[in-house]
Coordinates of C-alpha atoms in Angstrom, one line a residue:
M1 CA -4.5 3.3 -7.8
F2 CA -3.9 -0.2 -6.7
A3 CA -0.4 -0.4 -8.1
Q4 CA 0.5 2.7 -6.1
V5 CA -0.9 1.4 -2.8
L6 CA 1.0 -1.7 -3.5
F7 CA 4.2 -0.2 -3.8
S8 CA 3.7 2.1 -1.0
G9 CA 2.9 -1.0 1.2
L10 CA 6.0 -2.6 -0.1
A11 CA 8.2 0.3 0.9
L12 CA 6.6 0.6 4.3
G13 CA 6.9 -3.1 4.8
S14 CA 10.6 -2.9 3.9
I15 CA 11.1 -0.6 7.0
Y16 CA 8.9 -2.6 9.2
G17 CA 11.0 -5.6 8.2
L18 CA 14.3 -3.9 9.1
V19 CA 13.0 -2.9 12.5
A20 CA 11.9 -6.6 13.0
L21 CA 15.1 -7.8 11.9
G22 CA 17.0 -6.3 14.8
F23 CA 14.5 -8.1 17.3
A24 CA 14.8 -11.5 15.4
V25 CA 18.8 -11.4 15.6
V26 CA 18.8 -10.7 19.3
F27 CA 16.1 -13.4 19.9
K28 CA 17.5 -15.9 17.7
A29 CA 20.9 -15.8 19.4
T30 CA 19.9 -15.0 22.9
D31 CA 16.3 -15.9 23.3
V32 CA 15.9 -12.4 24.8
F33 CA 13.1 -10.2 23.4
N34 CA 14.9 -6.9 23.0
F35 CA 12.6 -4.2 23.9
A36 CA 15.3 -1.6 23.3
Q37 CA 15.7 -2.0 19.6
G38 CA 13.2 0.8 18.8
I39 CA 15.4 3.2 20.8
M40 CA 18.6 1.8 19.3
V41 CA 17.3 2.7 15.9
V42 CA 16.7 6.4 17.2
F43 CA 20.1 6.4 19.1
A44 CA 22.1 5.4 16.0
G45 CA 20.2 7.8 13.7
L46 CA 20.6 10.8 16.1
T47 CA 24.5 9.8 16.7
L48 CA 25.0 9.9 12.8
V49 CA 23.3 13.2 12.3
G50 CA 24.7 14.5 15.5
L51 CA 28.1 13.9 14.5
H52 CA 27.7 15.4 10.8
E53 CA 26.3 18.7 12.6
K54 CA 29.4 19.0 14.5
G55 CA 31.5 19.2 11.0
V56 CA 32.3 15.4 10.6
P57 CA 32.0 14.3 7.2
A58 CA 29.2 12.0 6.5
Y59 CA 31.2 8.9 5.6
L60 CA 33.5 9.3 8.8
A61 CA 30.4 10.2 10.9
L62 CA 29.1 6.7 9.6
I63 CA 32.2 5.0 10.8
L64 CA 32.2 6.7 14.1
T65 CA 28.6 5.7 14.7
I66 CA 29.3 2.0 13.8
G67 CA 31.9 2.5 16.6
V68 CA 29.6 4.2 19.0
M69 CA 27.0 1.0 18.5
G70 CA 30.1 -1.2 19.0
L71 CA 30.8 0.4 22.4
L72 CA 26.9 0.4 23.2
A73 CA 26.9 -3.3 22.5
L74 CA 29.9 -4.2 24.9
A75 CA 28.5 -1.8 27.5
V76 CA 25.1 -3.6 27.4
E77 CA 26.8 -7.2 27.6
R78 CA 29.2 -6.1 30.5
L79 CA 26.5 -4.0 32.7
V80 CA 23.2 -5.5 31.8
M81 CA 23.4 -9.0 30.4
R82 CA 26.5 -10.6 32.2
P83 CA 25.0 -10.1 35.7
L84 CA 21.8 -11.6 34.5
V85 CA 23.0 -14.9 33.2
N86 CA 20.7 -17.7 33.8
Q87 CA 18.1 -15.4 35.1
P88 CA 14.3 -15.8 34.1
D89 CA 13.2 -14.4 30.5
I90 CA 11.1 -11.8 32.4
I91 CA 14.0 -10.4 34.2
L92 CA 15.9 -10.1 30.8
L93 CA 12.9 -8.5 29.3
M94 CA 12.7 -6.0 31.9
S95 CA 16.4 -5.0 31.6
T96 CA 15.9 -4.2 28.1
I97 CA 12.9 -2.0 29.1
G98 CA 15.1 -0.3 31.4
L99 CA 17.7 0.0 28.9
T100 CA 15.1 1.8 26.6
Y101 CA 14.4 4.5 29.2
F102 CA 18.2 5.0 29.8
L103 CA 18.9 5.4 26.2
I104 CA 16.0 7.9 25.8
G105 CA 17.2 10.2 28.5
F106 CA 20.8 9.8 27.7
G107 CA 19.9 10.6 23.9
E108 CA 17.8 13.5 24.8
F109 CA 20.5 14.9 27.3
I110 CA 23.1 14.8 24.3
F111 CA 21.1 15.5 21.2
G112 CA 18.3 17.3 22.4
G113 CA 14.6 16.6 21.7
E114 CA 14.4 18.3 18.3
P115 CA 13.7 16.2 15.1
K116 CA 16.9 16.1 12.8
Q117 CA 17.1 15.6 9.1
M118 CA 19.1 12.7 7.8
I119 CA 22.0 13.0 5.6
A120 CA 20.9 10.7 3.0
S121 CA 22.3 12.2 -0.1
E122 CA 25.7 12.9 1.4
L123 CA 25.8 9.1 2.2
G124 CA 25.1 8.3 -1.4
L125 CA 21.5 7.1 -1.0
P126 CA 19.1 8.1 -3.9
T127 CA 16.4 10.8 -3.0
G128 CA 14.7 11.3 -6.3
S129 CA 11.7 9.7 -7.7
T130 CA 10.6 8.0 -11.0
A131 CA 7.1 8.2 -12.6
F132 CA 5.4 5.5 -14.8
E133 CA 2.5 5.7 -16.8
I134 CA 0.4 2.6 -16.3
G135 CA -3.1 1.9 -17.8
D136 CA -5.4 4.6 -19.1
G137 CA -3.6 7.6 -17.7
G138 CA -2.7 6.0 -14.7
L139 CA 0.6 7.2 -12.9
L140 CA 2.9 5.1 -10.8
I141 CA 5.5 7.1 -8.7
L142 CA 8.4 5.2 -7.4
Q143 CA 10.6 6.7 -4.5
H144 CA 14.1 5.7 -5.1
I145 CA 14.9 5.8 -1.3
D146 CA 12.2 3.0 -0.9
I147 CA 13.6 0.8 -3.5
A148 CA 16.9 1.2 -1.9
A149 CA 15.4 0.3 1.5
A150 CA 13.9 -2.9 0.0
V151 CA 17.4 -3.9 -1.7
I152 CA 19.2 -3.2 1.5
A153 CA 16.7 -5.3 3.6
L154 CA 17.2 -8.2 1.3
I155 CA 20.8 -8.0 1.2
M156 CA 20.8 -7.9 5.2
V157 CA 18.7 -10.9 5.2
G158 CA 20.9 -12.8 3.2
C159 CA 24.0 -11.7 5.0
L160 CA 22.8 -12.6 8.4
A161 CA 21.0 -16.0 7.0
V162 CA 24.7 -17.0 6.0
F163 CA 26.2 -15.9 9.3
F164 CA 23.9 -17.7 11.5
N165 CA 23.9 -21.0 9.2
K166 CA 27.3 -21.3 7.7
T167 CA 29.8 -19.6 10.3
R168 CA 31.1 -21.1 13.4
I169 CA 30.2 -18.0 15.4
G170 CA 26.5 -18.1 13.9
R171 CA 26.3 -21.8 15.1
A172 CA 27.6 -20.6 18.5
L173 CA 25.1 -18.1 18.8
R174 CA 22.3 -20.5 18.1
A175 CA 23.7 -22.9 20.7
V176 CA 23.7 -20.2 23.2
A177 CA 19.9 -19.5 22.6
D178 CA 19.1 -23.0 23.1
D179 CA 20.9 -23.6 26.3
H180 CA 23.1 -21.2 28.1
Q181 CA 24.6 -23.9 30.4
A182 CA 25.1 -26.4 27.8
A183 CA 26.8 -23.9 25.7
L184 CA 29.3 -22.7 28.3
S185 CA 29.9 -26.6 29.3
V186 CA 31.5 -27.1 25.8
G187 CA 33.6 -23.8 26.0
I188 CA 31.4 -21.2 24.4
S189 CA 32.0 -17.8 25.6
L190 CA 28.7 -16.6 26.7
N191 CA 30.0 -12.7 27.2
Q192 CA 31.7 -12.7 23.7
I193 CA 28.6 -14.2 21.8
W194 CA 26.3 -11.6 23.5
A195 CA 28.7 -8.8 22.6
I196 CA 28.5 -10.0 19.1
V197 CA 24.8 -10.3 18.9
W198 CA 24.3 -6.8 20.5
F199 CA 26.7 -5.3 17.9
A200 CA 24.8 -6.8 15.1
A201 CA 21.6 -5.6 16.4
G202 CA 23.2 -2.1 16.6
I203 CA 24.1 -2.1 13.0
V204 CA 20.8 -3.3 11.9
A205 CA 19.5 -0.4 14.0
L206 CA 21.9 2.0 12.4
T207 CA 20.7 0.8 8.8
T208 CA 16.9 1.1 9.8
G209 CA 17.6 4.5 11.4
I210 CA 19.3 5.9 8.0
M211 CA 16.5 4.4 5.8
W212 CA 13.7 5.6 7.9
G213 CA 15.3 9.0 8.6
A214 CA 15.9 9.6 4.8
R215 CA 11.9 9.1 4.5
S216 CA 11.3 11.4 7.3
D217 CA 13.1 13.3 10.2
V218 CA 15.0 11.4 12.9
S219 CA 13.4 12.0 16.4
F220 CA 12.5 10.0 19.4
A221 CA 9.1 9.6 17.8
L222 CA 10.5 7.0 15.7
E223 CA 10.6 4.9 18.8
I224 CA 7.0 4.0 18.3
I225 CA 7.7 2.1 15.1
A226 CA 9.2 -0.7 17.5
L227 CA 5.7 -1.6 18.3
K228 CA 4.9 -2.4 14.7
A229 CA 7.8 -5.1 15.1
L230 CA 5.5 -7.2 17.3
P231 CA 2.7 -8.1 14.7
V232 CA 5.7 -8.6 12.0
L233 CA 7.5 -11.1 14.3
I234 CA 4.3 -12.9 15.1
L235 CA 3.8 -13.2 11.3
G236 CA 7.2 -14.1 10.3
G237 CA 8.2 -16.1 13.4
F238 CA 10.5 -14.9 16.2
T239 CA 13.4 -16.9 15.4
S240 CA 13.2 -16.5 11.6
I241 CA 15.6 -14.0 9.7
P242 CA 13.9 -14.1 6.4
G243 CA 10.5 -14.3 8.3
A244 CA 11.1 -10.6 9.7
I245 CA 11.0 -9.0 6.2
V246 CA 8.2 -11.3 4.8
G247 CA 6.2 -10.4 7.8
G248 CA 7.0 -6.7 7.2
L249 CA 5.9 -6.8 3.8
I250 CA 2.7 -8.5 4.8
I251 CA 2.0 -5.9 7.4
G252 CA 2.9 -3.3 5.2
I253 CA 0.7 -4.0 2.2
G254 CA -2.1 -5.1 4.6
E255 CA -2.1 -1.6 6.3
K256 CA -2.0 0.4 3.0
I257 CA -4.7 -1.7 1.3
G258 CA -6.7 -1.8 4.5
E259 CA -6.5 2.0 4.9
I260 CA -7.5 2.8 1.3
Y261 CA -10.2 0.2 0.4
W262 CA -11.5 -0.9 3.8
G263 CA -10.8 2.3 6.0
P264 CA -13.8 4.4 4.6
L265 CA -16.1 1.7 5.4
V266 CA -15.4 2.1 9.2
G267 CA -14.6 5.7 9.4
G268 CA -10.6 5.8 8.7
G269 CA -7.8 5.2 11.0
I270 CA -7.6 1.5 10.3
E271 CA -3.9 1.7 9.5
S272 CA -3.3 2.0 13.3
W273 CA -4.8 -1.2 14.5
L274 CA -5.1 -3.6 11.5
A275 CA -1.6 -5.1 12.0
Y276 CA -2.5 -6.1 15.4
M277 CA -5.8 -7.9 14.3
I278 CA -3.7 -9.7 11.5
A279 CA -1.2 -10.8 14.3
L280 CA -4.3 -11.9 16.5
I281 CA -5.6 -14.0 13.8
F282 CA -2.0 -15.7 13.2
L283 CA -1.9 -16.4 16.8
L284 CA -5.2 -18.4 16.7
F285 CA -4.2 -20.5 13.8
R286 CA -0.4 -20.6 13.6
P287 CA 1.2 -19.1 16.8
Q288 CA 4.8 -19.9 15.7
G289 CA 4.4 -17.9 12.5
L290 CA 5.0 -18.5 8.9
F291 CA 8.7 -19.4 9.4
G292 CA 9.3 -19.7 12.9
E293 CA 10.2 -23.0 14.8
R294 CA 7.3 -25.1 16.1
I295 CA 7.9 -25.7 20.0
I296 CA 7.3 -29.2 21.0
E297 CA 7.6 -29.9 24.8
R298 CA 7.6 -33.5 26.0
V299 CA 6.0 -34.1 29.3

């Protein structure tokens, strides 16, 4: 029983980590909290499924969806971010909230509001399960799609960590996040950097939409999982790429264990709020998270 709960928590945590990864990418590179990451997950998944429903082959639909997310990144940079250069952080946050509601309305206009089934098998993703006997008659069921989600999350963390720390563009992204004016003064193109980072967030959103949609239907209800990214980021650290996955695993495992073993003591429903209680405790004792950068202000 415990092994099954632990695996379920790891699987759920991998998805939470992928969602938080999109937030961390944008925040690390631009110092902007992208409230629209949740709807970007939905929009990417619906675009992929919608193109396939129009008769486009699965892999071609995937390539076209990557192109759509690239166009979305350019549009966000040109129409939203560029006019707000050097504005207060709250202004940038409000702009991403506005982007969220625009994408909701635009997505419903194009794709409708009905849930859609992800084309997991046609993309080569595993859809079966494997059962193992453990202990005295115990049975552990491993969903292949959950294992794939964990592996993909680790691969993306590795790629993004190398990108941010070892490449010239990655160092430029970090410089822009530290100080826009200083980055501009040394010749770094702020417009180009923001387009790149929003495109990277779009690719993360597409991956998350595929993996979550393979576990359930793709619908606008998925936007709510963006709220679970908040406690994940608080645990892992807003600026940490590996921290997004570690925080996701902690929240995923904590929710499942709490619901099964502690939920009956309080009448159930603990899974909906336990993550935020864990995050609150972390804020009291380690506000920068497990891997976040400690902020020191000299006065």
